[in-house]
Every structure is written in C-alpha cells, then in structure tokens.
Short mmCIF file of C-alpha atoms and ligand atoms in Angstrom, two decimals:
data_model
loop_
_atom_site.label_atom_id
_atom_site.label_comp_id
_atom_site.label_asym_id
_atom_site.label_seq_id
_atom_site.Cartn_x
_atom_site.Cartn_y
_atom_site.Cartn_z
CA MET X 25 167.76 -41.80 -95.91
CA ASN X 26 164.60 -43.76 -96.87
CA ASP X 27 160.95 -43.03 -97.67
CA LEU X 28 158.52 -45.24 -95.93
CA LEU X 29 156.12 -46.38 -98.47
CA PRO X 30 152.49 -47.58 -97.96
CA ASP X 31 153.41 -51.21 -98.50
CA GLN X 32 155.63 -51.03 -95.29
CA SER X 33 153.93 -48.60 -93.07
CA ALA X 34 151.45 -51.18 -91.62
CA LEU X 35 154.36 -53.21 -90.44
CA TRP X 36 156.02 -50.24 -88.78
CA GLN X 37 152.68 -49.37 -87.18
CA TYR X 38 152.39 -52.83 -85.90
CA PHE X 39 155.85 -52.76 -84.49
CA GLU X 40 155.44 -49.29 -82.98
CA GLY X 41 152.01 -50.24 -81.49
CA THR X 42 153.40 -53.24 -79.92
CA VAL X 43 156.28 -51.27 -78.36
CA GLN X 44 154.03 -48.51 -77.21
CA ALA X 45 151.58 -50.81 -75.47
CA LEU X 46 154.49 -52.69 -73.71
CA MET X 47 156.03 -49.45 -72.52
CA GLN X 48 152.61 -48.41 -70.97
CA ARG X 49 152.26 -51.84 -69.42
CA TYR X 50 155.54 -51.48 -67.54
CA GLY X 51 154.69 -47.88 -66.42
CA TYR X 52 157.01 -45.91 -68.76
CA ALA X 53 156.00 -42.52 -70.04
CA GLU X 54 156.85 -41.22 -73.33
CA ILE X 55 159.14 -38.15 -73.79
CA ARG X 56 159.36 -36.29 -77.14
CA THR X 57 162.41 -33.91 -77.73
CA PRO X 58 163.39 -31.90 -80.66
CA ILE X 59 165.56 -33.56 -83.38
CA VAL X 60 168.16 -30.97 -83.13
CA GLU X 61 170.29 -30.07 -80.09
CA GLN X 62 173.32 -27.92 -79.50
CA THR X 63 176.44 -29.85 -80.75
CA ALA X 64 178.16 -29.56 -77.41
CA LEU X 65 175.53 -31.76 -75.85
CA PHE X 66 176.56 -34.80 -77.94
CA ALA X 67 180.24 -34.04 -77.74
CA ARG X 68 180.12 -33.88 -73.94
CA SER X 69 177.83 -37.06 -73.45
CA ILE X 70 178.75 -39.39 -76.25
CA GLY X 71 182.40 -38.53 -76.00
CA GLU X 72 184.67 -36.66 -78.37
CA VAL X 73 186.71 -39.64 -79.41
CA THR X 74 183.87 -41.90 -80.41
CA ASP X 75 182.91 -42.89 -84.03
CA ILE X 76 179.76 -40.83 -83.59
CA VAL X 77 181.24 -37.63 -82.63
CA GLU X 78 184.47 -37.94 -84.71
CA LYS X 79 182.89 -38.73 -88.11
CA GLU X 80 179.16 -39.31 -88.09
CA MET X 81 177.29 -36.30 -86.92
CA TYR X 82 175.26 -34.03 -89.09
CA THR X 83 176.40 -30.60 -87.70
CA PHE X 84 175.64 -27.15 -89.12
CA GLU X 85 175.55 -23.58 -87.95
CA ASP X 86 172.15 -22.02 -87.94
CA ARG X 87 171.43 -18.29 -88.76
CA ASN X 88 172.66 -17.26 -85.34
CA GLY X 89 176.06 -18.91 -85.81
CA ASP X 90 175.12 -21.59 -83.14
CA SER X 91 176.43 -24.99 -83.83
CA LEU X 92 173.54 -27.52 -84.05
CA THR X 93 173.46 -31.27 -84.58
CA LEU X 94 170.80 -33.64 -85.89
CA ARG X 95 170.51 -36.03 -82.97
CA PRO X 96 172.62 -39.22 -83.53
CA GLU X 97 170.94 -41.03 -80.58
CA GLY X 98 168.31 -40.41 -77.99
CA THR X 99 169.92 -40.62 -74.51
CA ALA X 100 171.56 -37.23 -74.38
CA SER X 101 168.46 -35.40 -75.58
CA CYS X 102 166.43 -37.24 -72.99
CA VAL X 103 168.82 -36.31 -70.18
CA ARG X 104 169.03 -32.76 -71.25
CA ALA X 105 165.13 -32.46 -71.38
CA ALA X 106 164.79 -34.25 -67.98
CA MET X 107 167.31 -31.94 -66.35
CA GLU X 108 165.91 -28.79 -67.86
CA HIS X 109 162.37 -29.58 -66.69
CA GLY X 110 163.35 -30.76 -63.21
CA LEU X 111 162.36 -34.31 -63.71
CA LEU X 112 165.24 -35.71 -61.86
CA HIS X 113 164.97 -33.88 -58.56
CA ASN X 114 164.84 -36.49 -55.87
CA GLN X 115 162.57 -38.78 -57.86
CA THR X 116 162.65 -41.70 -60.12
CA GLN X 117 161.60 -41.54 -63.76
CA ARG X 118 160.86 -44.17 -66.34
CA LEU X 119 160.76 -42.71 -69.74
CA TRP X 120 160.72 -43.84 -73.36
CA TYR X 121 161.08 -42.28 -76.74
CA GLN X 122 161.03 -42.98 -80.32
CA GLY X 123 161.91 -41.27 -83.49
CA PRO X 124 164.50 -40.53 -86.20
CA MET X 125 168.18 -40.46 -85.59
CA PHE X 126 170.97 -39.32 -87.94
CA ARG X 127 174.42 -40.61 -88.52
CA HIS X 128 176.60 -40.07 -91.55
CA GLU X 129 177.86 -43.58 -91.77
CA ARG X 130 178.47 -45.73 -94.92
CA PRO X 131 175.09 -46.84 -95.94
CA GLN X 132 174.59 -50.64 -96.19
CA LYS X 133 171.87 -53.21 -95.37
CA GLY X 134 170.63 -52.37 -91.88
CA ARG X 135 172.69 -49.23 -91.67
CA TYR X 136 171.13 -45.96 -92.81
CA ARG X 137 171.79 -42.29 -92.37
CA GLN X 138 168.47 -41.56 -91.05
CA PHE X 139 167.22 -44.45 -89.00
CA HIS X 140 164.80 -44.88 -86.28
CA GLN X 141 165.10 -45.95 -82.63
CA VAL X 142 162.90 -46.83 -79.82
CA GLY X 143 164.60 -46.25 -76.48
CA LEU X 144 164.04 -46.20 -72.81
CA GLU X 145 165.72 -44.54 -69.86
CA ALA X 146 165.10 -45.27 -66.14
CA PHE X 147 166.60 -42.59 -63.86
CA GLY X 148 167.18 -42.68 -60.10
CA LEU X 149 167.54 -46.34 -59.40
CA GLU X 150 170.93 -47.87 -58.82
CA GLY X 151 170.30 -51.56 -58.06
CA PRO X 152 170.38 -54.54 -60.53
CA ASP X 153 166.67 -54.86 -60.12
CA ILE X 154 165.94 -51.99 -62.65
CA ASP X 155 168.66 -53.44 -65.12
CA ALA X 156 166.71 -56.74 -64.88
CA GLU X 157 163.34 -55.01 -65.50
CA VAL X 158 164.65 -53.19 -68.55
CA ILE X 159 166.02 -56.44 -70.03
CA LEU X 160 162.76 -58.35 -69.18
CA LEU X 161 160.77 -55.72 -70.96
CA THR X 162 162.88 -56.25 -74.09
CA ALA X 163 162.52 -59.97 -73.67
CA ARG X 164 158.76 -59.66 -73.55
CA LEU X 165 158.89 -57.71 -76.71
CA TRP X 166 160.73 -60.38 -78.52
CA GLN X 167 158.25 -62.88 -77.34
CA GLU X 168 155.30 -60.88 -78.59
CA LEU X 169 156.96 -60.52 -81.96
CA GLY X 170 157.88 -64.05 -82.25
CA LEU X 171 161.50 -63.11 -82.18
CA TYR X 172 162.68 -64.63 -78.74
CA ASP X 173 164.14 -67.75 -80.30
CA HIS X 174 166.09 -65.72 -82.88
CA VAL X 175 167.99 -63.31 -80.64
CA THR X 176 170.67 -63.74 -77.97
CA LEU X 177 171.26 -61.59 -74.84
CA GLU X 178 174.88 -60.66 -74.36
CA LEU X 179 175.99 -59.14 -71.19
CA ASN X 180 179.19 -57.57 -69.80
CA SER X 181 180.07 -55.22 -66.92
CA LEU X 182 182.24 -52.20 -67.45
CA GLY X 183 182.78 -51.72 -63.73
CA SER X 184 183.24 -48.38 -62.06
CA ASN X 185 185.05 -45.50 -63.56
CA GLU X 186 188.03 -46.09 -61.42
CA ALA X 187 188.26 -49.85 -62.04
CA ARG X 188 187.96 -49.27 -65.68
CA ALA X 189 190.85 -46.67 -65.69
CA ALA X 190 193.05 -49.31 -63.99
CA TYR X 191 192.08 -51.91 -66.37
CA ARG X 192 192.66 -49.53 -69.28
CA ASP X 193 196.27 -49.24 -68.35
CA LYS X 194 196.59 -53.06 -68.30
CA LEU X 195 194.86 -53.29 -71.74
CA VAL X 196 197.14 -50.50 -73.30
CA ALA X 197 200.32 -52.38 -72.04
CA TYR X 198 198.95 -55.58 -73.51
CA PHE X 199 198.28 -53.97 -76.83
CA GLU X 200 201.63 -52.16 -76.84
CA GLN X 201 203.17 -55.68 -76.61
CA HIS X 202 201.17 -56.80 -79.68
CA ARG X 203 201.34 -53.47 -81.58
CA ASP X 204 202.43 -55.31 -84.84
CA GLN X 205 199.07 -56.99 -84.85
CA LEU X 206 196.92 -53.80 -84.51
CA ASP X 207 195.21 -52.41 -87.55
CA GLU X 208 195.20 -48.74 -88.39
CA ASP X 209 191.89 -48.02 -86.71
CA SER X 210 193.15 -49.74 -83.58
CA LEU X 211 196.43 -47.94 -83.56
CA ARG X 212 194.50 -44.69 -83.67
CA ARG X 213 192.39 -45.73 -80.76
CA LEU X 214 195.32 -47.00 -78.67
CA SER X 215 195.76 -43.60 -77.06
CA SER X 216 192.23 -42.23 -77.36
CA ASN X 217 189.82 -45.08 -76.58
CA PRO X 218 191.66 -48.45 -76.23
CA LEU X 219 188.54 -50.26 -74.84
CA ARG X 220 187.01 -49.81 -78.35
CA ILE X 221 189.64 -52.00 -79.87
CA LEU X 222 188.04 -55.02 -78.06
CA ASP X 223 184.94 -54.31 -80.19
CA SER X 224 186.93 -54.67 -83.46
CA LYS X 225 185.29 -56.89 -86.07
CA ASN X 226 188.68 -57.37 -87.94
CA PRO X 227 189.19 -61.17 -88.00
CA ASP X 228 192.85 -60.94 -88.25
CA MET X 229 192.97 -59.46 -84.63
CA ALA X 230 190.65 -61.95 -83.21
CA PRO X 231 193.10 -64.44 -81.73
CA MET X 232 195.15 -61.42 -80.24
CA LEU X 233 191.97 -59.95 -78.72
CA ALA X 234 190.70 -63.28 -77.29
CA ASP X 235 193.86 -63.36 -75.12
CA ALA X 236 193.61 -59.76 -74.02
CA PRO X 237 193.08 -59.02 -70.23
CA ARG X 238 189.31 -59.32 -69.45
CA LEU X 239 187.52 -56.37 -67.91
CA MET X 240 185.34 -58.91 -66.12
CA ASP X 241 188.43 -60.07 -64.20
CA HIS X 242 189.28 -56.47 -62.95
CA LEU X 243 185.82 -55.35 -61.65
CA ASP X 244 185.72 -53.43 -58.48
CA ALA X 245 183.69 -55.41 -55.61
CA ALA X 246 180.48 -53.19 -55.82
CA SER X 247 180.31 -53.67 -59.63
CA ARG X 248 180.86 -57.36 -59.22
CA GLU X 249 178.07 -57.62 -56.77
CA HIS X 250 175.83 -55.60 -59.04
CA PHE X 251 176.44 -57.87 -61.93
CA GLU X 252 175.97 -61.03 -59.86
CA GLY X 253 172.74 -59.46 -58.61
CA LEU X 254 171.59 -58.91 -62.27
CA THR X 255 172.35 -62.45 -63.45
CA ALA X 256 170.64 -63.92 -60.45
CA LEU X 257 167.57 -61.98 -61.33
CA LEU X 258 167.70 -62.82 -65.06
CA GLU X 259 168.08 -66.46 -63.99
CA ALA X 260 165.03 -66.33 -61.69
CA ALA X 261 163.09 -64.96 -64.52
CA GLY X 262 164.39 -67.79 -67.00
CA ILE X 263 166.17 -65.38 -69.30
CA ASP X 264 169.19 -66.99 -70.93
CA TYR X 265 172.26 -64.93 -71.53
CA VAL X 266 175.88 -65.13 -72.50
CA ILE X 267 178.63 -63.13 -71.04
CA ASN X 268 180.60 -61.37 -73.70
CA PRO X 269 183.82 -59.86 -72.05
CA ARG X 270 184.50 -57.88 -75.22
CA LEU X 271 181.19 -56.06 -75.14
CA VAL X 272 182.22 -52.46 -74.59
CA ARG X 273 179.60 -50.26 -76.48
CA GLY X 274 180.63 -47.38 -78.63
CA LEU X 275 179.63 -44.57 -76.41
CA ASP X 276 181.56 -43.16 -73.55
CA TYR X 277 179.01 -42.76 -70.92
CA TYR X 278 178.42 -46.30 -70.07
CA CYS X 279 179.49 -48.03 -66.74
CA ARG X 280 178.71 -51.28 -64.99
CA THR X 281 176.01 -53.24 -66.94
CA VAL X 282 176.11 -53.22 -70.71
CA PHE X 283 173.99 -55.51 -72.84
CA GLU X 284 173.04 -56.18 -76.45
CA TRP X 285 170.60 -58.41 -78.02
CA THR X 286 172.01 -59.80 -81.30
CA THR X 287 170.91 -62.03 -84.11
CA THR X 288 172.77 -64.08 -86.69
CA ALA X 289 170.01 -63.53 -89.31
CA LEU X 290 171.19 -60.20 -90.59
CA GLY X 291 174.76 -60.73 -91.31
CA SER X 292 177.29 -58.36 -89.67
CA GLN X 293 174.57 -55.76 -88.53
CA GLY X 294 173.45 -58.06 -85.96
CA THR X 295 172.76 -55.85 -82.99
CA VAL X 296 169.01 -55.03 -82.66
CA CYS X 297 169.01 -53.49 -79.23
CA ALA X 298 171.86 -52.20 -77.10
CA GLY X 299 172.16 -50.42 -73.78
CA GLY X 300 173.60 -50.26 -70.37
CA ARG X 301 174.00 -48.25 -67.14
CA TYR X 302 175.24 -44.70 -67.28
CA ASP X 303 175.43 -43.49 -63.65
CA GLY X 304 177.84 -40.69 -64.47
CA LEU X 305 176.16 -38.98 -67.32
CA VAL X 306 173.67 -36.68 -65.58
CA GLU X 307 176.54 -35.27 -63.40
CA GLN X 308 178.68 -34.93 -66.46
CA LEU X 309 176.08 -32.81 -68.15
CA GLY X 310 175.90 -30.44 -65.05
CA GLY X 311 173.15 -32.21 -62.99
CA LYS X 312 173.27 -33.68 -59.46
CA PRO X 313 174.64 -37.25 -59.70
CA ILE X 314 171.79 -39.69 -60.52
CA PRO X 315 172.09 -43.40 -61.50
CA ALA X 316 170.42 -44.31 -64.87
CA VAL X 317 170.07 -47.24 -67.21
CA GLY X 318 168.57 -47.52 -70.70
CA PHE X 319 168.72 -49.04 -74.17
CA ALA X 320 167.93 -48.23 -77.79
CA MET X 321 166.80 -50.45 -80.44
CA GLY X 322 167.01 -49.96 -84.18
CA ILE X 323 163.53 -50.17 -85.80
CA GLU X 324 164.87 -50.73 -89.36
CA ARG X 325 166.80 -53.70 -88.24
CA LEU X 326 163.88 -55.25 -86.35
CA ILE X 327 161.65 -54.74 -89.33
CA LEU X 328 164.11 -56.39 -91.62
CA LEU X 329 164.37 -59.30 -89.03
CA LEU X 330 160.62 -59.76 -89.00
CA GLU X 331 160.55 -59.89 -92.77
CA THR X 332 163.68 -62.15 -93.08
CA LEU X 333 162.17 -64.60 -90.76
CA GLU X 334 158.72 -64.20 -92.16
CA LEU X 335 157.13 -63.32 -88.88
CA VAL X 336 154.89 -60.46 -90.21
CA PRO X 337 151.37 -61.27 -88.98
CA GLU X 338 148.39 -60.85 -91.34
CA ALA X 339 147.31 -57.73 -89.43
CA ALA X 340 150.61 -56.14 -90.08
CA LEU X 341 150.13 -56.29 -93.86
CA GLY X 342 147.69 -53.40 -93.84
CA GLU X 343 145.25 -55.05 -96.33
CA LEU X 344 141.62 -53.98 -96.64
CA ASP X 345 138.87 -56.22 -95.32
CA LEU X 346 136.02 -54.83 -97.42
CA TYR X 347 135.45 -52.71 -100.52
CA VAL X 348 132.08 -51.37 -100.63
CA LEU X 349 130.97 -51.07 -104.28
CA PRO X 350 127.85 -49.20 -105.47
CA MET X 351 127.13 -50.76 -108.79
CA ASP X 352 125.82 -47.50 -110.32
CA ASP X 353 125.67 -43.83 -109.31
CA ASP X 354 122.07 -44.22 -107.96
CA ALA X 355 123.53 -46.58 -105.32
CA THR X 356 126.30 -44.03 -104.13
CA ALA X 357 124.61 -42.51 -101.17
CA ARG X 358 123.26 -45.71 -99.83
CA ALA X 359 126.58 -47.35 -100.13
CA MET X 360 128.32 -44.57 -98.40
CA LEU X 361 125.75 -44.77 -95.51
CA LEU X 362 126.15 -48.59 -95.26
CA ALA X 363 129.94 -48.18 -95.18
CA GLU X 364 129.68 -45.60 -92.37
CA ARG X 365 127.27 -47.92 -90.44
CA LEU X 366 129.72 -50.80 -90.74
CA ARG X 367 132.58 -48.67 -89.56
CA SER X 368 130.51 -47.66 -86.51
CA GLU X 369 129.47 -51.25 -85.78
CA LEU X 370 132.68 -52.95 -86.49
CA PRO X 371 135.56 -50.48 -85.55
CA GLU X 372 138.28 -53.02 -86.38
CA LEU X 373 136.98 -53.55 -89.93
CA ARG X 374 139.11 -51.95 -92.75
CA VAL X 375 136.50 -50.62 -95.15
CA GLN X 376 137.12 -48.78 -98.29
CA LEU X 377 134.25 -47.20 -100.24
CA HIS X 378 134.42 -47.07 -103.95
CA CYS X 379 134.66 -43.45 -105.22
CA GLY X 380 134.98 -42.06 -108.61
CA GLY X 381 132.05 -43.81 -110.51
CA GLY X 382 132.94 -45.62 -113.74
CA SER X 383 131.44 -48.34 -115.77
CA PHE X 384 130.31 -51.70 -114.18
CA LYS X 385 133.30 -53.27 -115.49
CA SER X 386 135.76 -50.83 -114.17
CA ARG X 387 134.18 -50.77 -110.74
CA ILE X 388 134.58 -54.56 -110.48
CA LYS X 389 138.25 -54.27 -111.53
CA LYS X 390 138.92 -51.60 -108.89
CA ALA X 391 137.40 -53.93 -106.29
CA ASP X 392 139.68 -56.56 -107.35
CA ARG X 393 142.70 -54.38 -107.34
CA SER X 394 142.05 -52.89 -103.87
CA GLY X 395 143.52 -56.00 -102.19
CA ALA X 396 140.43 -56.40 -100.01
CA ARG X 397 139.31 -59.92 -99.22
CA LEU X 398 135.61 -59.13 -99.60
CA ALA X 399 133.51 -56.86 -101.70
CA LEU X 400 130.05 -55.68 -100.90
CA LEU X 401 127.95 -55.12 -103.97
CA LEU X 402 124.95 -52.81 -103.94
CA GLY X 403 122.78 -52.52 -107.15
CA GLU X 404 119.27 -51.67 -107.97
CA ASP X 405 117.96 -55.20 -106.77
CA GLU X 406 119.84 -55.07 -103.58
CA LEU X 407 118.58 -51.64 -102.76
CA ALA X 408 115.00 -52.57 -103.43
CA GLN X 409 115.32 -55.54 -101.07
CA GLY X 410 117.40 -53.97 -98.26
CA ARG X 411 120.07 -56.51 -99.11
CA ALA X 412 123.65 -56.56 -100.18
CA THR X 413 125.81 -59.19 -102.09
CA LEU X 414 128.94 -60.18 -100.43
CA LYS X 415 131.65 -61.40 -102.87
CA PHE X 416 134.76 -63.31 -101.91
CA LEU X 417 137.58 -61.75 -103.91
CA ARG X 418 140.48 -64.00 -102.95
CA GLU X 419 138.89 -67.47 -102.55
CA GLU X 420 136.68 -69.79 -104.57
CA ARG X 421 133.54 -69.36 -102.71
CA GLU X 422 129.90 -68.74 -103.57
CA GLN X 423 128.83 -65.12 -103.01
CA LEU X 424 126.19 -64.46 -100.26
CA SER X 425 123.14 -62.45 -100.39
CA LEU X 426 122.64 -60.90 -97.00
CA ASP X 427 120.01 -58.58 -95.26
CA GLN X 428 121.76 -55.34 -94.54
CA ASP X 429 120.79 -55.66 -90.83
CA ALA X 430 122.66 -58.92 -90.55
CA LEU X 431 125.78 -57.73 -92.38
CA ALA X 432 127.82 -56.71 -89.33
CA GLU X 433 127.27 -60.00 -87.62
CA THR X 434 128.34 -62.08 -90.73
CA LEU X 435 131.41 -59.78 -91.35
CA ALA X 436 132.46 -60.03 -87.75
CA THR X 437 132.69 -63.76 -88.03
CA LEU X 438 134.31 -63.74 -91.45
CA VAL X 439 137.16 -61.32 -90.50
CA SER X 440 137.68 -62.47 -86.80
CA GLY X 441 140.89 -64.56 -86.60
CA GLU X 442 142.54 -62.26 -89.44
CA HIS X 443 142.87 -59.58 -86.85
CA ALA X 444 143.94 -61.82 -83.96
P1 ATP H 18 176.77 -50.66 -84.44
O1 ATP H 18 177.82 -51.27 -83.68
O2 ATP H 18 175.86 -51.62 -85.34
O3 ATP H 18 177.21 -49.52 -85.28
P2 ATP H 18 176.09 -48.82 -82.41
O4 ATP H 18 176.89 -49.20 -81.23
O5 ATP H 18 176.53 -47.68 -83.29
O6 ATP H 18 175.77 -50.08 -83.33
P3 ATP H 18 173.92 -47.72 -80.94
O7 ATP H 18 174.30 -46.43 -81.03
O8 ATP H 18 173.96 -48.46 -79.64
O9 ATP H 18 174.57 -48.68 -82.10
O10 ATP H 18 172.42 -47.92 -81.45
C1 ATP H 18 171.43 -48.92 -80.91
C2 ATP H 18 170.86 -49.51 -82.10
O11 ATP H 18 170.44 -48.62 -83.16
C3 ATP H 18 171.87 -50.47 -82.80
O12 ATP H 18 171.96 -51.67 -82.23
C4 ATP H 18 171.17 -50.62 -84.14
O13 ATP H 18 170.00 -51.63 -83.98
C5 ATP H 18 170.52 -49.33 -84.44
N1 ATP H 18 171.45 -48.50 -85.35
C6 ATP H 18 172.60 -47.81 -85.05
N2 ATP H 18 173.04 -47.23 -85.95
C7 ATP H 18 172.17 -47.53 -87.11
C8 ATP H 18 172.23 -47.04 -88.40
N3 ATP H 18 173.07 -46.22 -88.93
N4 ATP H 18 171.16 -47.58 -89.26
C9 ATP H 18 170.20 -48.28 -88.74
N5 ATP H 18 170.26 -48.70 -87.40
C10 ATP H 18 171.16 -48.25 -86.56
MG1 MG H 19 177.64 -47.42 -84.93
#
C-alpha cells in the first residue's frame, strides 16, 4: 500500500481529470460506493473459486460479527448499489466509478495491495453497439494520453453460459489427456475452474495450451453473431484488435465479449484495462435479468506507463508558474494583494506567495527552490512606481520591469503553451 506523494499527485490528477472529462463527454455518470461490503457479495459475484475470493480478499468481522470485505474490485459494489436504489428498473444506466481496491497479492512492480481503478458499467443494453462504445471510449483515452500506439486491444468471446459449459467438458477432457503437463496450480483448477488454466503464464505449458480446443470454435450462434457485430463496428471505427482465444478473465461473471488492453512496456504486468460483458450477474445477485458490460483499468499501471514512455506533459508536473516575492516586510500586504489580483485575472496561473519573511538572501533562495519558472519581485522602488520586477528563474533571460496593470497580459503570454 503506497502513499501518494506531492511529486506524483499532479500526474494522478492529470490522469483522473482526463478520465472524468471523457466519461462526461460520453454521457456516463459517476457512482460512489463504500469501500467495504458484505463478504458474501464478492463471493457470490466474483466466484468462490477465483484467485480473488480464494486468497486475495481483506476480510474481517466487525463489532456485530458481520463478515465484511474491503472491495477487491468495483463491479459487484456497483451492481449492488444500482439494484438497491432501483436504478435498473426498465431503464438503461451508464455509470462510472473510481477509487481504491484491495487485494492481498504478492506485491511487485505494477501490483499492489491497495491499488486504484477507474471503471465503467453500462446496464440494460444487450447489443454489440454498447460493447463497441465502451471500447471506443477507452481508445479515445489512450489517444488523449498519447498511449494509443503503445497498447493492443485483445478480444475474445466466452459465449453463452450453456455453450461455455459444453466447451468446458471438451477442455477438461483435453487437459485430462495431457495431465502430466499440468502444473500444480492447473491441476487444482482442473476441477474447479478449468478455463482459467488457459490463462496460465507458465511457459512450460504454452505449447500444450496452444493446441487446446478453442472457445471461439464452440460459440453458440447468438454469441457468434454478437461477436461479429462487435468486430464489424470496431473495424468501421478504425480500431485495430487481435483475437486472443485464450483470454478468459479471472472473474466468473463474464459471458460473451471479453477484452483487455495490454502493453509490452511493463513486463509481465501488461494488462492496463480489462473488461467484458456480464449479462448474468444482476440476476445472480437477486435482481431481474439485465444485460451489462463494463471494464476496469488500473491507475498505477497507467501512471507507470506514462512515466516509462515519458509521456507526462508539462502541465502534469504540478510546477508553479510564479513565485510572488515581497523583498521586505513593508511589501507584504501589497504583494499579497497583487498575487490575489493575478489569481482573479489568470485562473490557470499557479501562483505562490512568499510567506515567512526572512533576509533578502533567504527570500531569493526560497524563490529559486520553489520550482517556479518566474518570480515577481516587489521592493521599495517597485512599490513607489506601481511596477514589479519579473525574473526568469530557469532560463538565461534579462529580467523585466513591468507596470502592475500590464502584468496579467505579459504573464498570460509567457505561460500560455505550458498549460496547453
Ligand atoms: P492480473 O491478471 O494482472 O492479475 P486481474 O485479472 O486480476 O489482472 P482485474 O481484476 O480485471 O485484473 O483488474 C483490472 C485491472 O486492474 C488490471 O488490468 C490491472 O491494470 C489492475 N490491477 C489488478 N490488480 C492489481 C493490483 N494488485 N495492483 C495494481 N493494479 C491492479
Ligand atoms: Mg489478478
């Protein structure tokens, strides 16, 4: 579990701000749910024999003896809240959420015990058009962040529950034939969750898995049509994809479309966004059947990716534009008022006022250390003349003496471009 320190928070805000604006532009509304839920909610939705429920949840008893769990993902909570508040009665909903999730996994680069996801859920729509919309939204996000050329869209269809059950039998029969090649994890999954074996990262099993029967070849007609509808829409929108017949996802509730956006830039923790359709989940949790599709993306991994690829824009560095420096205590009040005036006139400008007095030398030192690009000096002479001295702290450039009334205009041109 990590602290988010000041040198990183501007980048997080840049990412979160970009996502939030995007969700609004597509007509999705934010939902915020508690970070704890009844344990049973996750066991029933994610599935008893998944990694998450078997070994990753932070579960505890509260003072009443109720079993509660820190949410390991967002979909179950979102469905629970939507049902509880009647948001799913004969209507569609486009919702998104963001926040911390908790999984007791082995910590490593790109994998933490408290991590953060942004996710989206669309309820009440069964066609491939909404699947495509959801994918287009993510594709636009990558474009806006400069990531589009660094990620790959992988697609698969899990078919209907019935088709998957039939396929499951074929798959188990195949694995039984190759039992000697299964690792310990896979042997355990053979009876509980054989599809998950397809997802194994063990290189020794790769050749055997490559020859396993493919779910894609055993789809029911309706799921096949749905999948073809989706790929046609993606092609119309110019979104490249690869079909990965071994993409099964680690949670039980998916059916039909599943997808992941992956990158090769982060080693083995390469999935940055994952989702799919879960038409059966609402009913499974006690509601009327309603189709649904969604995804979640891991914020830490995306932040890491932006840093690794050096795609952090200037504005996401969180640096100050201007340090307003009264040169002595007599100038404090005027400097404060001038800083306030600039904040009113240039709302985008990041202005810090020097506080805490000090000698002339120490004031200049603080201005240098502030990280600001510019300093505005106000001393006796400046005050007498209604002027201020603008000093460039990070470039070799002659300082300017400016009329206080003309300051905003000059500053606006100096910092425009940096905020673009
Ligand atoms: P993985 O195969 O990497 O374990 P998952 O199938 O468990 O992923 P999901 O539950 O689908 O992942 O979560 C969606 C996204 O959330 C992942 O693609 C990843 O970006 C992020 N994520 C999942 N677990 C963690 C974690 N422990 N730390 C950081 N990010 C995570
Ligand atoms: Mg996992």
